[in-house]
Amino acid sequence: MCFCILTTQIPPYPATIFHREKERERGKGMPPLPVTISRTTVLLLILCLISSSNADPTYISHVCPNTTTYTPNSTYQTNLNLLLSSLSSSATASDGFYNITTGKTPNIVYGLFLCQGNVTNDVCRDCVQTASKDILLRCPNEKVATTWYDECMLRYSNQSIFSVVQQLPGIYMWKSHNISNQSRFNQVLADTMDDLATRASSSNQTITKFAVGEANFTTSQKVYSLAQCTPDLSGSDCNRCLQGAIEALPSCCGGKQGGRVILPSCNLRYEMYPFYRIEAVPLVPSPSPSPLSPPPPSNRTSTTGDETGAPGPSPSPPPPLPPPPRNRTITPGTYRSNSTYAYRDIFLSRPCHGS
């Protein structure tokens, strides 16, 4: 990361900065010691600042059901390109969510994007623009596709996806590091997530349907959590989606220092470090759970797990699948991992609109 303080103009000559040292015993000051900063150095600082502020969105995963495809250069492709262009251009002034329909039956396309509730407009715009381009490369000729990034989600379909709870397909993500005192941690996490689900789906959150919270785990550790729904859902549907995601946490991420359940209509996340911009969101601490015995000091784990840079254990095996919706079959996707998370995609055997 680079930090620099820049003036409005770069001087045509080296800028001289004077440093004064302590006065001598007789009160006389040392002569100034000039330190020069060349124009090249200033330009490098500018480039460093620009590159650090324009980081690429962090790709997570994508889903292409591969059940229906369109013909290249068809009317559906034209409508899809118009839709993606509209989503991309609307990302800055959309409060983080936007949906649109292009074309007419049988070539109608429904699309939307959802940015994380407290990212800046610029981050939201960059993510949606990236997703709009990449999804065509990841899901060529597909009529239905979803892609997720840390900063946003983008979806399109040939069926209506507006104001409809869709809980699959989705993604489980969990940290490799285990947490100490799992009984207390599970209670803290459950209480926090229930509170976030209530606040995100409440009537005063209709614009964003987004909530964050933090709760004390030990005297020196906190759990930071986030919950979010697509704002087109009703309060009851948002709460239903989040409760389904919360129910998946034990099988997905039980006993882990971090975990995420990412679904088309909602998502939640918890970590042992603040991963969201606290200053941008009215933060209400989650209710404290009933006290339990503190964890033994010898079993304490690092607060930030992988973020400390310490080597961790091998990724844990994939968790069991959640129970499928009625008359549906859930199929596990590819299990994979990196230095921070293990992943598994969860699919239905057929489209699950209204599940």
Coordinates of C-alpha atoms in Angstrom, one line a residue:
M1 CA 0.0 0.0 0.0
C2 CA 1.3 3.5 -0.9
F3 CA 0.6 6.8 0.8
C4 CA 1.6 10.1 -0.6
I5 CA 0.7 13.8 -0.1
L6 CA 0.6 15.7 -3.4
T7 CA 0.4 19.3 -4.3
T8 CA -1.8 20.5 -7.2
Q9 CA 1.3 20.9 -9.5
I10 CA 4.5 19.1 -9.9
P11 CA 7.4 21.7 -9.6
P12 CA 9.7 21.9 -12.6
Y13 CA 12.6 21.5 -10.3
P14 CA 13.4 19.3 -7.3
A15 CA 11.4 20.4 -4.2
T16 CA 13.6 21.0 -1.2
I17 CA 12.5 20.0 2.3
F18 CA 14.5 21.4 5.2
H19 CA 14.9 19.4 8.4
R20 CA 16.1 21.1 11.6
E21 CA 17.8 19.1 14.3
K22 CA 18.1 20.0 18.0
E23 CA 19.7 23.2 18.9
R24 CA 23.2 23.2 20.0
E25 CA 24.1 23.7 23.7
R26 CA 24.5 27.5 23.2
G27 CA 21.1 27.9 21.5
K28 CA 22.4 28.0 18.0
G29 CA 20.5 26.0 15.4
M30 CA 22.1 23.6 13.0
P31 CA 22.2 24.6 9.4
P32 CA 19.3 23.3 7.4
L33 CA 19.9 19.9 5.7
P34 CA 18.3 19.8 2.3
V35 CA 16.6 16.6 1.1
T36 CA 15.5 16.6 -2.5
I37 CA 12.6 14.8 -4.1
S38 CA 12.8 14.4 -7.8
R39 CA 9.9 14.7 -10.2
T40 CA 10.4 11.0 -11.0
T41 CA 9.8 10.1 -7.3
V42 CA 6.7 12.2 -7.2
L43 CA 5.3 10.6 -10.4
L44 CA 6.0 7.1 -8.9
L45 CA 4.0 8.1 -5.8
I46 CA 1.1 9.3 -8.0
L47 CA 1.1 6.0 -9.9
C48 CA 1.3 4.1 -6.7
L49 CA -1.7 5.9 -5.3
I50 CA -3.7 5.4 -8.5
S51 CA -3.0 1.7 -8.7
S52 CA -3.8 1.2 -5.0
S53 CA -7.1 3.0 -5.4
N54 CA -8.2 1.1 -8.5
A55 CA -7.8 -2.5 -7.3
D56 CA -9.6 -5.1 -9.4
P57 CA -12.7 -6.6 -7.9
T58 CA -12.1 -9.9 -6.1
Y59 CA -13.7 -12.7 -8.1
I60 CA -15.3 -15.5 -6.1
S61 CA -17.3 -17.8 -8.4
H62 CA -19.9 -18.1 -11.1
V63 CA -22.7 -20.4 -12.1
C64 CA -23.9 -21.3 -15.6
P65 CA -26.6 -23.9 -15.4
N66 CA -26.0 -24.9 -19.0
T67 CA -29.7 -25.8 -19.4
T68 CA -30.6 -23.3 -22.1
T69 CA -28.3 -21.5 -24.6
Y70 CA -28.8 -18.8 -27.2
T71 CA -27.5 -18.7 -30.7
P72 CA -24.7 -16.3 -31.4
N73 CA -25.8 -13.1 -33.1
S74 CA -29.4 -13.8 -32.2
T75 CA -32.0 -11.4 -30.8
Y76 CA -31.5 -12.8 -27.3
Q77 CA -27.8 -12.0 -27.5
T78 CA -28.6 -8.4 -28.7
N79 CA -31.0 -8.0 -25.7
L80 CA -28.4 -9.4 -23.3
N81 CA -25.7 -7.1 -24.5
L82 CA -28.1 -4.1 -24.0
L83 CA -29.0 -5.3 -20.6
L84 CA -25.4 -5.7 -19.5
S85 CA -24.6 -2.3 -20.9
S86 CA -27.4 -0.8 -18.9
L87 CA -26.4 -2.5 -15.7
S88 CA -22.9 -1.3 -16.1
S89 CA -23.8 2.3 -16.8
S90 CA -26.3 2.4 -13.8
A91 CA -23.9 1.1 -11.2
T92 CA -22.8 4.5 -9.8
A93 CA -26.3 6.1 -9.1
S94 CA -28.2 3.0 -8.0
D95 CA -27.8 2.8 -4.2
G96 CA -26.0 -0.5 -4.9
F97 CA -28.9 -2.3 -6.5
Y98 CA -30.5 -2.1 -9.9
N99 CA -32.7 -4.4 -12.0
I100 CA -33.9 -4.1 -15.6
T101 CA -35.6 -6.0 -18.4
T102 CA -34.8 -5.8 -22.1
G103 CA -36.6 -7.3 -25.1
K104 CA -39.9 -9.1 -25.5
T105 CA -41.0 -12.7 -25.2
P106 CA -39.5 -15.1 -26.3
N107 CA -36.2 -13.2 -26.2
I108 CA -36.8 -11.2 -23.0
V109 CA -33.8 -10.9 -20.6
Y110 CA -34.1 -10.1 -16.9
G111 CA -31.0 -8.8 -15.1
L112 CA -29.8 -7.2 -11.8
F113 CA -26.8 -6.4 -9.8
L114 CA -26.3 -6.1 -6.0
C115 CA -23.2 -4.4 -4.5
Q116 CA -22.1 -5.1 -1.0
G117 CA -24.0 -2.7 1.2
N118 CA -21.3 -0.3 2.2
V119 CA -18.8 -0.2 -0.7
T120 CA -18.3 3.1 -2.3
N121 CA -20.0 4.1 -5.6
D122 CA -16.7 3.8 -7.4
V123 CA -16.0 0.3 -6.1
C124 CA -19.6 -0.7 -7.0
R125 CA -19.2 0.7 -10.5
D126 CA -15.9 -1.0 -11.1
C127 CA -17.2 -4.4 -9.9
V128 CA -20.4 -4.3 -12.0
Q129 CA -18.4 -3.2 -15.1
T130 CA -16.0 -6.0 -14.6
A131 CA -18.7 -8.5 -14.0
S132 CA -20.7 -7.4 -17.0
K133 CA -17.7 -8.2 -19.2
D134 CA -16.4 -11.3 -17.5
I135 CA -19.7 -13.1 -17.3
L136 CA -19.9 -13.4 -21.1
L137 CA -16.5 -15.0 -21.1
R138 CA -17.3 -17.3 -18.2
C139 CA -20.7 -18.3 -19.4
P140 CA -20.7 -18.0 -23.3
N141 CA -24.0 -18.3 -25.0
E142 CA -25.8 -19.0 -21.7
K143 CA -29.3 -17.7 -21.2
V144 CA -29.0 -17.9 -17.4
A145 CA -25.9 -17.0 -15.4
T146 CA -24.8 -15.6 -12.0
T147 CA -21.3 -14.3 -11.0
W148 CA -20.1 -13.3 -7.5
Y149 CA -17.3 -11.0 -6.4
D150 CA -16.4 -9.8 -2.9
E151 CA -17.8 -6.4 -3.9
C152 CA -20.9 -7.3 -6.0
M153 CA -23.1 -9.9 -7.6
L154 CA -24.6 -9.9 -11.1
R155 CA -27.3 -12.1 -12.5
Y156 CA -29.4 -12.5 -15.7
S157 CA -32.0 -15.0 -16.8
N158 CA -34.7 -15.6 -19.5
Q159 CA -37.2 -16.0 -16.6
S160 CA -38.1 -13.3 -14.1
I161 CA -35.8 -13.1 -11.1
F162 CA -37.3 -10.0 -9.5
S163 CA -38.8 -10.2 -6.0
V164 CA -38.4 -13.9 -6.0
V165 CA -36.5 -15.7 -3.2
Q166 CA -33.9 -18.0 -4.8
Q167 CA -31.6 -19.8 -2.3
L168 CA -29.8 -22.1 -4.8
P169 CA -27.4 -22.3 -6.5
G170 CA -25.0 -20.9 -3.9
I171 CA -21.6 -21.0 -2.5
Y172 CA -20.2 -22.2 0.8
M173 CA -16.8 -20.7 1.9
W174 CA -15.0 -21.4 5.2
K175 CA -11.6 -20.7 6.7
S176 CA -9.1 -23.4 7.4
H177 CA -8.4 -22.3 11.0
N178 CA -10.6 -23.7 13.8
I179 CA -12.0 -21.6 16.6
S180 CA -11.6 -22.3 20.3
N181 CA -14.5 -22.9 22.7
Q182 CA -16.9 -23.8 19.9
S183 CA -20.0 -24.0 22.1
R184 CA -19.6 -20.3 23.1
F185 CA -18.7 -19.3 19.6
N186 CA -21.7 -21.0 18.1
Q187 CA -24.0 -19.2 20.6
V188 CA -22.4 -15.8 19.9
L189 CA -22.6 -16.3 16.1
A190 CA -26.2 -17.5 16.2
D191 CA -27.4 -14.6 18.3
T192 CA -25.5 -12.1 16.1
M193 CA -26.8 -13.5 12.8
D194 CA -30.4 -13.7 14.1
D195 CA -30.2 -10.0 15.1
L196 CA -28.7 -9.1 11.7
A197 CA -31.4 -11.0 9.8
T198 CA -34.1 -9.1 11.8
R199 CA -32.4 -5.7 11.1
A200 CA -31.7 -6.3 7.5
S201 CA -35.3 -7.4 6.8
S202 CA -36.9 -4.7 8.9
S203 CA -39.0 -1.9 7.4
N204 CA -36.4 0.8 8.0
Q205 CA -33.9 -1.2 5.9
T206 CA -36.0 -1.4 2.7
I207 CA -33.6 0.6 0.6
T208 CA -30.5 -1.5 1.3
K209 CA -31.7 -4.6 3.3
F210 CA -28.2 -4.7 4.7
A211 CA -26.9 -4.9 8.3
V212 CA -23.6 -5.4 10.0
G213 CA -22.8 -6.2 13.7
E214 CA -20.1 -7.1 16.1
A215 CA -20.2 -9.1 19.3
N216 CA -17.6 -10.0 21.9
F217 CA -16.4 -13.6 21.8
T218 CA -13.6 -13.3 24.4
T219 CA -12.3 -10.2 26.2
S220 CA -9.8 -9.7 23.4
Q221 CA -11.7 -11.2 20.4
K222 CA -14.8 -10.0 18.5
V223 CA -16.9 -11.6 15.8
Y224 CA -17.8 -9.3 12.9
S225 CA -20.8 -10.3 10.8
L226 CA -22.7 -9.1 7.8
A227 CA -26.1 -10.0 6.3
Q228 CA -27.7 -8.7 3.1
C229 CA -30.7 -9.4 0.8
T230 CA -31.6 -8.0 -2.6
P231 CA -33.7 -5.0 -1.9
D232 CA -36.5 -6.1 -4.2
L233 CA -37.5 -8.8 -1.7
S234 CA -40.2 -8.2 0.9
G235 CA -39.2 -8.1 4.5
S236 CA -40.6 -11.5 5.2
D237 CA -38.9 -13.0 2.1
C238 CA -35.6 -11.4 3.1
N239 CA -35.8 -12.9 6.6
R240 CA -36.7 -16.3 5.2
C241 CA -33.7 -16.3 2.8
L242 CA -31.3 -15.2 5.6
Q243 CA -32.7 -17.8 8.0
G244 CA -32.0 -20.5 5.4
A245 CA -28.5 -19.2 5.1
I246 CA -28.0 -19.2 8.9
E247 CA -29.3 -22.8 9.1
A248 CA -26.6 -23.8 6.6
L249 CA -23.8 -22.3 8.8
P250 CA -23.2 -25.2 11.1
S251 CA -22.8 -27.7 8.2
C252 CA -20.9 -25.2 6.1
C253 CA -18.5 -23.5 8.5
G254 CA -19.0 -25.0 12.0
G255 CA -16.0 -24.2 14.2
K256 CA -14.2 -22.2 11.7
Q257 CA -12.7 -18.7 12.2
G258 CA -14.6 -17.3 9.1
G259 CA -17.4 -18.4 6.9
R260 CA -19.7 -17.3 4.2
V261 CA -23.0 -18.5 2.7
I262 CA -23.6 -16.8 -0.7
L263 CA -27.0 -17.2 -2.3
P264 CA -28.7 -15.5 -5.3
S265 CA -31.2 -13.6 -3.1
C266 CA -29.1 -13.1 0.1
N267 CA -25.7 -13.6 1.7
L268 CA -24.0 -13.6 5.0
R269 CA -20.5 -13.6 6.3
Y270 CA -18.6 -13.6 9.6
E271 CA -14.9 -13.1 10.4
M272 CA -12.7 -12.5 13.4
Y273 CA -11.6 -9.1 12.0
P274 CA -13.5 -6.1 10.6
F275 CA -13.9 -6.8 6.9
Y276 CA -16.4 -4.0 6.1
R277 CA -16.1 -0.3 6.2
I278 CA -17.3 0.5 9.7
E279 CA -17.4 4.3 9.2
A280 CA -19.9 4.0 6.3
V281 CA -22.6 2.1 8.1
P282 CA -24.5 2.9 11.3
L283 CA -23.1 0.1 13.5
V284 CA -25.3 -1.3 16.3
P285 CA -23.5 -3.9 18.4
S286 CA -25.3 -7.2 18.3
P287 CA -26.8 -8.4 21.6
S288 CA -24.4 -10.1 24.0
P289 CA -25.2 -13.8 24.6
S290 CA -25.5 -15.3 28.0
P291 CA -22.1 -15.7 29.6
L292 CA -20.4 -19.0 29.3
S293 CA -17.1 -20.2 30.7
P294 CA -14.1 -18.5 29.0
P295 CA -12.0 -20.6 26.7
P296 CA -8.9 -22.2 28.1
P297 CA -5.9 -19.9 27.4
S298 CA -3.9 -22.8 25.9
N299 CA -6.5 -23.4 23.2
R300 CA -6.9 -19.8 22.0
T301 CA -6.4 -19.2 18.3
S302 CA -5.2 -16.1 16.4
T303 CA -7.8 -13.4 16.1
T304 CA -7.3 -12.9 12.4
G305 CA -6.3 -16.5 11.4
D306 CA -4.9 -16.4 7.9
E307 CA -4.6 -12.6 7.9
T308 CA -1.7 -12.8 10.3
G309 CA 0.4 -14.5 7.7
A310 CA 1.0 -17.6 10.0
P311 CA 0.8 -20.9 8.2
G312 CA -2.4 -22.8 8.8
P313 CA -3.5 -26.4 8.6
S314 CA -4.6 -28.0 5.4
P315 CA -8.2 -27.0 4.3
S316 CA -10.8 -29.1 6.0
P317 CA -12.9 -31.6 4.0
P318 CA -16.1 -30.5 2.4
P319 CA -19.1 -30.1 4.8
P320 CA -22.2 -32.2 4.3
L321 CA -24.9 -30.9 2.0
P322 CA -27.9 -29.1 3.4
P323 CA -31.3 -30.7 3.0
P324 CA -32.8 -30.0 -0.5
P325 CA -36.0 -28.1 -1.1
R326 CA -39.1 -30.1 -1.7
N327 CA -39.0 -32.2 -4.9
R328 CA -35.5 -31.0 -5.7
T329 CA -32.1 -32.6 -5.7
I330 CA -29.0 -30.8 -4.6
T331 CA -25.7 -31.6 -6.4
P332 CA -22.3 -30.6 -5.0
G333 CA -20.0 -28.6 -7.2
T334 CA -16.3 -28.7 -7.4
Y335 CA -14.5 -28.6 -4.0
R336 CA -11.5 -26.2 -4.2
S337 CA -9.4 -24.1 -1.8
N338 CA -6.8 -21.3 -1.7
S339 CA -4.6 -19.9 1.1
T340 CA -7.6 -18.2 2.7
Y341 CA -10.8 -20.1 2.0
A342 CA -12.1 -23.5 1.0
Y343 CA -15.1 -23.4 -1.4
R344 CA -17.9 -25.6 -2.6
D345 CA -20.6 -24.6 -5.0
I346 CA -24.1 -26.0 -4.3
F347 CA -26.5 -26.6 -7.2
L348 CA -30.0 -27.8 -7.8
S349 CA -30.7 -30.4 -10.5
R350 CA -33.0 -27.9 -12.2
P351 CA -33.9 -24.2 -11.9
C352 CA -35.2 -23.3 -8.5
H353 CA -37.2 -20.1 -9.0
G354 CA -39.5 -19.6 -6.1
S355 CA -37.8 -22.2 -3.9

